[in-house]
Short mmCIF file of C-alpha atoms in Angstrom, two decimals:
data_model
loop_
_atom_site.label_atom_id
_atom_site.label_comp_id
_atom_site.label_asym_id
_atom_site.label_seq_id
_atom_site.Cartn_x
_atom_site.Cartn_y
_atom_site.Cartn_z
CA MET Z 223 105.38 95.43 120.29
CA THR Z 224 107.18 92.57 121.98
CA GLU Z 225 109.07 94.15 124.90
CA HIS Z 226 111.86 91.59 125.31
CA ARG Z 227 113.34 92.23 121.86
CA ASP Z 228 116.29 94.57 121.44
CA VAL Z 229 115.41 95.26 117.82
CA LEU Z 230 112.05 95.66 116.12
CA SER Z 231 111.39 92.98 113.51
CA VAL Z 232 109.98 94.37 110.25
CA ALA Z 233 108.44 92.39 107.37
CA SER Z 234 107.79 94.38 104.20
CA LEU Z 235 105.59 93.12 101.35
CA GLY Z 236 105.84 94.57 97.86
CA GLY Z 237 108.07 94.80 94.83
CA GLY Z 238 110.05 97.14 92.62
CA HIS Z 239 111.00 100.71 93.53
CA GLY Z 240 108.27 101.04 96.15
CA LEU Z 241 109.62 98.10 98.16
CA HIS Z 242 113.17 99.41 97.74
CA GLN Z 243 112.24 102.67 99.52
CA THR Z 244 110.25 100.84 102.20
CA LEU Z 245 113.20 98.57 102.98
CA LEU Z 246 115.44 101.59 103.48
CA ALA Z 247 112.82 102.84 105.95
CA ALA Z 248 112.58 99.40 107.59
CA ARG Z 249 116.32 99.46 108.26
CA GLU Z 250 115.88 102.84 109.95
CA ILE Z 251 113.07 101.45 112.12
CA ALA Z 252 114.95 98.29 113.10
CA GLY Z 253 118.26 100.05 113.69
CA ALA Z 254 116.81 102.93 115.71
CA GLN Z 255 116.35 100.66 118.72
CA LEU Z 256 120.11 100.07 118.86
CA GLY Z 257 121.24 103.66 118.56
CA ASP Z 258 124.06 102.74 116.17
CA GLY Z 259 122.14 101.75 113.07
CA CYS Z 260 121.27 98.49 111.39
CA SER Z 261 124.01 95.89 110.94
CA PRO Z 262 123.90 92.40 109.39
CA GLU Z 263 124.28 90.90 112.87
CA THR Z 264 121.42 92.81 114.48
CA CYS Z 265 118.95 93.90 111.82
CA ARG Z 266 115.63 92.05 111.67
CA VAL Z 267 114.22 93.05 108.27
CA ASN Z 268 112.50 90.64 105.88
CA ALA Z 269 111.54 91.60 102.34
CA ILE Z 270 108.61 89.53 101.03
CA VAL Z 271 108.70 90.02 97.29
CA THR Z 272 106.30 89.51 94.40
CA VAL Z 273 107.35 86.96 91.76
CA ALA Z 274 105.19 87.78 88.73
CA ASP Z 275 107.57 89.94 86.68
CA ASP Z 276 107.78 88.88 83.03
CA GLY Z 277 109.59 91.79 81.39
CA GLY Z 278 113.18 92.81 80.67
CA SER Z 279 116.07 90.81 82.07
CA SER Z 280 113.82 89.05 84.59
CA GLY Z 281 111.41 87.92 81.91
CA ARG Z 282 114.21 86.59 79.72
CA LEU Z 283 115.76 84.59 82.56
CA ARG Z 284 112.37 83.34 83.66
CA ARG Z 285 111.55 82.04 80.19
CA GLU Z 286 114.98 80.60 79.43
CA LEU Z 287 115.66 78.94 82.80
CA SER Z 288 112.11 78.36 84.16
CA ILE Z 289 113.00 80.13 87.41
CA VAL Z 290 111.36 82.68 89.67
CA PRO Z 291 111.99 86.11 88.05
CA PRO Z 292 114.91 87.66 89.93
CA GLY Z 293 114.49 91.40 89.22
CA ASP Z 294 112.34 92.49 92.17
CA LEU Z 295 114.35 90.15 94.43
CA ARG Z 296 117.57 91.83 93.25
CA MET Z 297 116.20 95.31 93.94
CA ALA Z 298 115.27 94.25 97.48
CA MET Z 299 118.75 92.78 97.96
CA ALA Z 300 120.29 96.05 96.79
CA ALA Z 301 118.21 97.99 99.32
CA LEU Z 302 119.52 95.75 102.11
CA THR Z 303 123.23 96.17 101.35
CA PRO Z 304 124.88 97.68 104.44
CA PRO Z 305 125.56 101.46 104.57
CA THR Z 306 129.32 100.95 104.29
CA GLU Z 307 131.87 101.53 101.54
CA GLU Z 308 131.85 97.82 100.70
CA GLY Z 309 128.05 97.79 100.81
CA ALA Z 310 127.92 100.65 98.33
CA VAL Z 311 130.14 98.66 95.96
CA TRP Z 312 127.88 95.61 96.24
CA LYS Z 313 124.79 97.74 95.63
CA LYS Z 314 126.36 99.15 92.45
CA VAL Z 315 127.35 95.66 91.29
CA LEU Z 316 123.90 94.17 91.92
CA GLN Z 317 122.18 96.96 89.99
CA HIS Z 318 124.70 97.21 87.14
CA ARG Z 319 123.31 96.35 83.70
CA PHE Z 320 125.40 95.15 80.78
CA GLY Z 321 125.40 97.38 77.73
CA GLY Z 322 125.93 96.59 74.09
CA ASN Z 323 123.74 94.61 71.72
CA GLY Z 324 124.74 91.02 72.46
CA ALA Z 325 123.19 88.24 74.50
CA MET Z 326 124.17 89.92 77.79
CA ALA Z 327 122.73 93.32 76.90
CA GLY Z 328 120.23 94.56 79.48
CA HIS Z 329 120.89 91.87 82.06
CA ALA Z 330 121.53 93.08 85.61
CA VAL Z 331 124.52 91.48 87.33
CA GLY Z 332 122.40 90.73 90.41
CA ASN Z 333 119.82 88.93 88.28
CA LEU Z 334 122.52 86.66 86.87
CA MET Z 335 123.95 85.97 90.33
CA ILE Z 336 120.55 84.94 91.66
CA ALA Z 337 119.71 82.95 88.51
CA GLY Z 338 123.06 81.13 88.56
CA MET Z 339 122.79 80.19 92.23
CA THR Z 340 119.18 79.07 91.74
CA GLU Z 341 120.07 76.81 88.83
CA ALA Z 342 123.09 75.40 90.69
CA SER Z 343 121.25 74.71 93.96
CA ASP Z 344 117.70 74.15 92.64
CA ASP Z 345 116.56 76.24 95.62
CA ILE Z 346 115.62 79.91 95.15
CA GLN Z 347 115.61 80.66 98.88
CA LEU Z 348 119.06 79.10 99.36
CA ALA Z 349 120.26 81.11 96.36
CA LEU Z 350 118.99 84.39 97.85
CA ASP Z 351 120.42 83.62 101.29
CA THR Z 352 123.78 82.80 99.70
CA VAL Z 353 123.90 86.03 97.69
CA GLY Z 354 122.76 87.88 100.81
CA SER Z 355 125.73 86.44 102.73
CA TRP Z 356 128.10 87.58 99.99
CA THR Z 357 126.71 91.13 100.10
CA ASP Z 358 126.59 91.18 103.94
CA SER Z 359 122.86 91.92 103.71
CA THR Z 360 121.16 93.72 106.59
CA GLY Z 361 118.06 91.62 106.11
CA ARG Z 362 116.63 88.66 104.26
CA VAL Z 363 114.93 88.54 100.85
CA LEU Z 364 112.00 86.10 100.64
CA PRO Z 365 109.99 85.43 97.47
CA VAL Z 366 106.29 85.34 98.34
CA ALA Z 367 106.04 81.99 96.51
CA LEU Z 368 108.67 79.51 95.40
CA GLN Z 369 107.34 79.31 91.84
CA PRO Z 370 106.92 81.98 89.16
CA LEU Z 371 103.42 83.43 89.03
CA ASP Z 372 101.44 85.21 86.33
CA ILE Z 373 99.01 88.09 86.72
CA GLU Z 374 95.78 88.19 84.72
CA ALA Z 375 93.62 91.30 84.84
CA GLU Z 376 90.03 92.09 83.92
CA VAL Z 377 90.30 95.27 81.87
CA ALA Z 378 87.57 97.63 80.68
CA GLY Z 379 87.87 100.16 77.89
CA LEU Z 380 89.52 97.96 75.29
CA ASP Z 381 86.25 97.80 73.30
CA ASP Z 382 83.82 100.46 72.17
CA ASP Z 383 81.49 99.25 74.88
CA PHE Z 384 83.20 100.17 78.16
CA ARG Z 385 81.16 97.52 79.99
CA VAL Z 386 82.98 94.72 78.17
CA LEU Z 387 85.83 93.23 80.20
CA ARG Z 388 88.82 91.66 78.49
CA ALA Z 389 91.45 89.42 80.05
CA VAL Z 390 94.99 90.80 79.90
CA ARG Z 391 97.75 88.43 81.03
CA GLY Z 392 101.27 89.25 82.21
CA GLN Z 393 102.75 91.88 84.50
CA VAL Z 394 104.07 94.07 81.69
CA ALA Z 395 100.80 93.87 79.76
CA VAL Z 396 98.78 94.76 82.86
CA ALA Z 397 101.10 97.64 83.78
CA THR Z 398 100.91 99.16 80.29
CA THR Z 399 97.32 98.46 79.25
CA PRO Z 400 95.47 101.48 77.83
CA GLY Z 401 92.30 100.17 79.46
CA SER Z 402 91.09 100.39 83.04
CA VAL Z 403 92.07 97.49 85.32
CA ARG Z 404 89.13 96.33 87.43
CA ARG Z 405 90.64 93.37 89.30
CA VAL Z 406 93.45 90.85 89.00
CA ARG Z 407 94.02 87.20 89.74
CA LEU Z 408 97.05 84.92 89.90
CA ILE Z 409 97.89 81.99 87.66
CA PRO Z 410 98.08 79.43 89.14
CA GLU Z 411 95.30 80.49 91.49
CA GLU Z 412 95.83 80.19 95.25
CA PRO Z 413 99.55 79.29 95.03
CA ALA Z 414 101.40 77.97 98.06
CA ALA Z 415 103.32 80.60 100.00
CA ASN Z 416 107.01 80.47 100.78
CA PRO Z 417 107.10 79.05 104.35
CA ALA Z 418 109.86 81.51 105.24
CA ALA Z 419 107.56 84.40 104.28
CA ILE Z 420 104.86 83.07 106.61
CA ASP Z 421 107.38 82.78 109.45
CA ALA Z 422 108.57 86.34 108.84
CA ILE Z 423 105.04 87.75 109.04
CA MET Z 424 104.19 85.79 112.16
CA SER Z 425 107.38 86.81 114.00
CA ALA Z 426 107.28 90.50 113.02
CA ASP Z 427 106.54 93.48 115.23
CA VAL Z 428 105.36 95.50 112.23
CA VAL Z 429 104.33 94.40 108.72
CA THR Z 430 104.23 96.90 105.87
CA ILE Z 431 102.32 96.42 102.60
CA GLY Z 432 103.17 98.70 99.68
CA PRO Z 433 103.69 101.22 98.24
CA GLY Z 434 104.19 100.32 94.60
CA SER Z 435 102.37 99.33 91.43
CA TRP Z 436 99.04 98.51 93.02
CA PHE Z 437 97.87 95.70 90.74
CA SER Z 438 101.25 94.08 90.00
CA SER Z 439 103.35 94.60 93.16
CA VAL Z 440 100.90 95.04 96.04
CA ILE Z 441 97.63 93.20 95.33
CA PRO Z 442 99.29 89.88 94.26
CA HIS Z 443 100.35 89.27 97.89
CA LEU Z 444 96.67 89.38 98.87
CA LEU Z 445 95.91 86.59 96.38
CA VAL Z 446 98.11 84.05 98.19
CA PRO Z 447 95.75 82.54 100.80
CA GLU Z 448 98.45 81.57 103.29
CA ILE Z 449 99.84 85.13 103.23
CA VAL Z 450 96.38 86.57 104.00
CA GLU Z 451 95.93 84.04 106.80
CA ALA Z 452 99.29 85.02 108.29
CA LEU Z 453 98.38 88.72 108.05
CA ARG Z 454 95.12 88.00 109.86
CA ASN Z 455 96.85 86.10 112.67
CA THR Z 456 100.13 87.93 113.17
CA PRO Z 457 100.55 89.85 116.44
CA ALA Z 458 102.31 92.57 114.43
CA LYS Z 459 100.85 95.94 113.54
CA VAL Z 460 99.95 95.84 109.83
CA VAL Z 461 100.47 99.12 107.97
CA VAL Z 462 99.42 99.66 104.34
CA ILE Z 463 101.49 102.44 102.76
CA LEU Z 464 99.49 104.22 100.08
CA ASN Z 465 101.02 105.58 96.90
CA LEU Z 466 101.88 109.24 96.63
CA SER Z 467 100.12 109.48 93.26
CA PRO Z 468 98.41 107.22 90.70
CA GLU Z 469 100.68 104.94 88.66
CA GLN Z 470 100.75 105.82 84.98
CA GLY Z 471 99.36 102.87 83.02
CA GLU Z 472 98.13 100.77 85.96
CA THR Z 473 96.02 103.13 88.05
CA PRO Z 474 95.60 106.38 86.09
CA GLY Z 475 93.10 108.68 87.74
CA PHE Z 476 92.88 106.57 90.89
CA THR Z 477 92.17 108.54 94.03
CA THR Z 478 93.58 107.51 97.40
CA GLU Z 479 90.10 106.27 98.28
CA ARG Z 480 89.99 104.10 95.14
CA HIS Z 481 93.31 102.48 96.10
CA ILE Z 482 91.81 101.46 99.44
CA HIS Z 483 88.60 100.15 97.83
CA VAL Z 484 90.63 98.00 95.41
CA PHE Z 485 92.71 96.68 98.31
CA ASN Z 486 89.54 95.74 100.22
CA GLN Z 487 87.94 94.22 97.12
CA HIS Z 488 90.81 91.75 96.65
CA ALA Z 489 91.05 90.76 100.33
CA PRO Z 490 87.60 91.38 101.81
CA GLU Z 491 88.26 89.35 104.97
CA LEU Z 492 91.62 90.93 105.76
CA LYS Z 493 91.77 93.43 108.61
CA VAL Z 494 94.75 95.76 108.92
CA ASP Z 495 95.66 98.37 111.51
CA TYR Z 496 96.53 101.47 109.49
CA PHE Z 497 96.45 102.97 106.02
CA LEU Z 498 99.25 105.52 105.81
CA ALA Z 499 98.76 108.39 103.35
CA ASP Z 500 100.89 111.39 102.47
CA SER Z 501 99.77 114.64 104.08
CA ASN Z 502 100.74 116.63 100.98
CA ILE Z 503 97.74 115.20 99.09
CA GLN Z 504 95.13 117.94 98.82
CA LEU Z 505 91.84 116.70 100.27
CA SER Z 506 88.63 118.42 101.24
CA PRO Z 507 87.02 117.60 104.61
CA GLY Z 508 84.45 115.52 102.72
CA GLU Z 509 87.15 113.54 100.91
CA ARG Z 510 88.91 112.83 104.20
CA SER Z 511 85.63 111.54 105.59
CA TYR Z 512 85.23 109.18 102.61
CA LEU Z 513 88.80 107.94 103.15
CA GLU Z 514 88.09 107.20 106.80
CA ARG Z 515 85.03 105.18 105.84
CA ALA Z 516 86.99 103.27 103.18
CA ALA Z 517 89.70 102.42 105.72
CA GLU Z 518 87.07 101.24 108.19
CA GLY Z 519 86.13 98.60 105.60
CA ALA Z 520 89.44 96.90 106.50
CA GLY Z 521 89.03 97.60 110.21
CA ALA Z 522 91.74 100.25 109.94
CA ALA Z 523 92.38 103.86 110.78
CA ILE Z 524 93.82 106.21 108.17
CA THR Z 525 96.64 108.50 109.20
CA PHE Z 526 98.53 111.20 107.34
CA ALA Z 527 102.21 112.16 107.42
CA ASP Z 528 104.65 114.06 105.23
CA MET Z 529 106.45 111.22 103.44
CA CYS Z 530 107.38 112.45 99.96
CA GLU Z 531 110.96 112.79 98.80
CA ARG Z 532 111.58 116.35 97.56
CA ASP Z 533 113.60 117.56 94.59
CA GLU Z 534 116.03 120.47 94.40
CA GLU Z 535 113.09 122.86 94.04
CA ASN Z 536 111.47 121.43 97.18
CA GLN Z 537 108.70 119.83 95.16
CA CYS Z 538 107.33 116.41 96.06
CA THR Z 539 108.58 113.62 93.81
CA ASN Z 540 106.78 110.31 93.25
CA ARG Z 541 109.03 108.49 95.75
CA HIS Z 542 108.73 108.07 99.51
CA ASP Z 543 111.51 109.52 101.62
CA PRO Z 544 112.85 106.58 103.70
CA GLU Z 545 113.61 108.68 106.80
CA LYS Z 546 110.19 110.34 106.75
CA LEU Z 547 108.49 106.99 106.17
CA ALA Z 548 110.41 105.41 109.04
CA ALA Z 549 109.40 108.29 111.33
CA ALA Z 550 105.72 107.95 110.33
CA ILE Z 551 105.64 104.20 111.00
CA THR Z 552 107.52 104.56 114.28
CA SER Z 553 105.00 107.18 115.37
CA LEU Z 554 102.16 104.73 114.69
CA LEU Z 555 103.89 102.02 116.71
CA ARG Z 556 104.26 104.38 119.64
CA GLY Z 557 100.60 105.32 119.41
CA ASN Z 558 101.31 108.97 118.60
#
């Protein structure tokens, strides 16, 4: 950590609900140094967000306006609204979806705000920074690339012969395929990164990757060469947050070890500091040993902590608890 800073700087890579929970944790980490929480004036949190969504409201706006899909960006913006009464109103507004059966049905208000500002300014980053100023955001939302991207996956199990691999294109198609995803690539390949995202990684004290849909929210960041280069060179601690359970559709039946192997497969030259797994996952001593070896493939240690959000019956849900996640990451930074 850089000692002269008053506040830890956190850069979080991901998308969707997984990134939303991580950003809530990142605010806890950044604000803890101050003792009075994370405010727009003091908080150093950057959300680096995937831009390959092609479904729902985002997909419609992407196709109609030829813009970066705004849905995952909106969810990150909602996570960074301040913990005030006005912030709660903005969060509700950003996430609100129109009902009915007309042209507006299904669109999120935040998506339309981002799309409108993007079309008016012809600058997605300026649009996000403007909306962030309106909502008094406690951080900054940065698309990983300044152009919309597509995901194409190699999928097995779509033919009688399981060895045959078929190409499946599009985030929704990849997330819902009945086959088994083997690897993914971006179209266009090796896209240029958002310069602001590079700056955020290089100036961070800690960088988080994940959790989330592994093939459509996490791995795509590793397919942007400039992002991987920044992750290799940043002085920050790089922490990969593993999913609590396999994603239905994308990674059914995946073990924690398989998630790490897939991560390493897509970025074989990337070295990270930690893989962070939930301690509620039942593992034998042999399975823990395999996990340690898999993590070593990325030059990392694997560590376990209780991170799951619990329901009314005290059962683990499929979401990370932001306070627990913040505590686990802070413990790593302190070397505990």
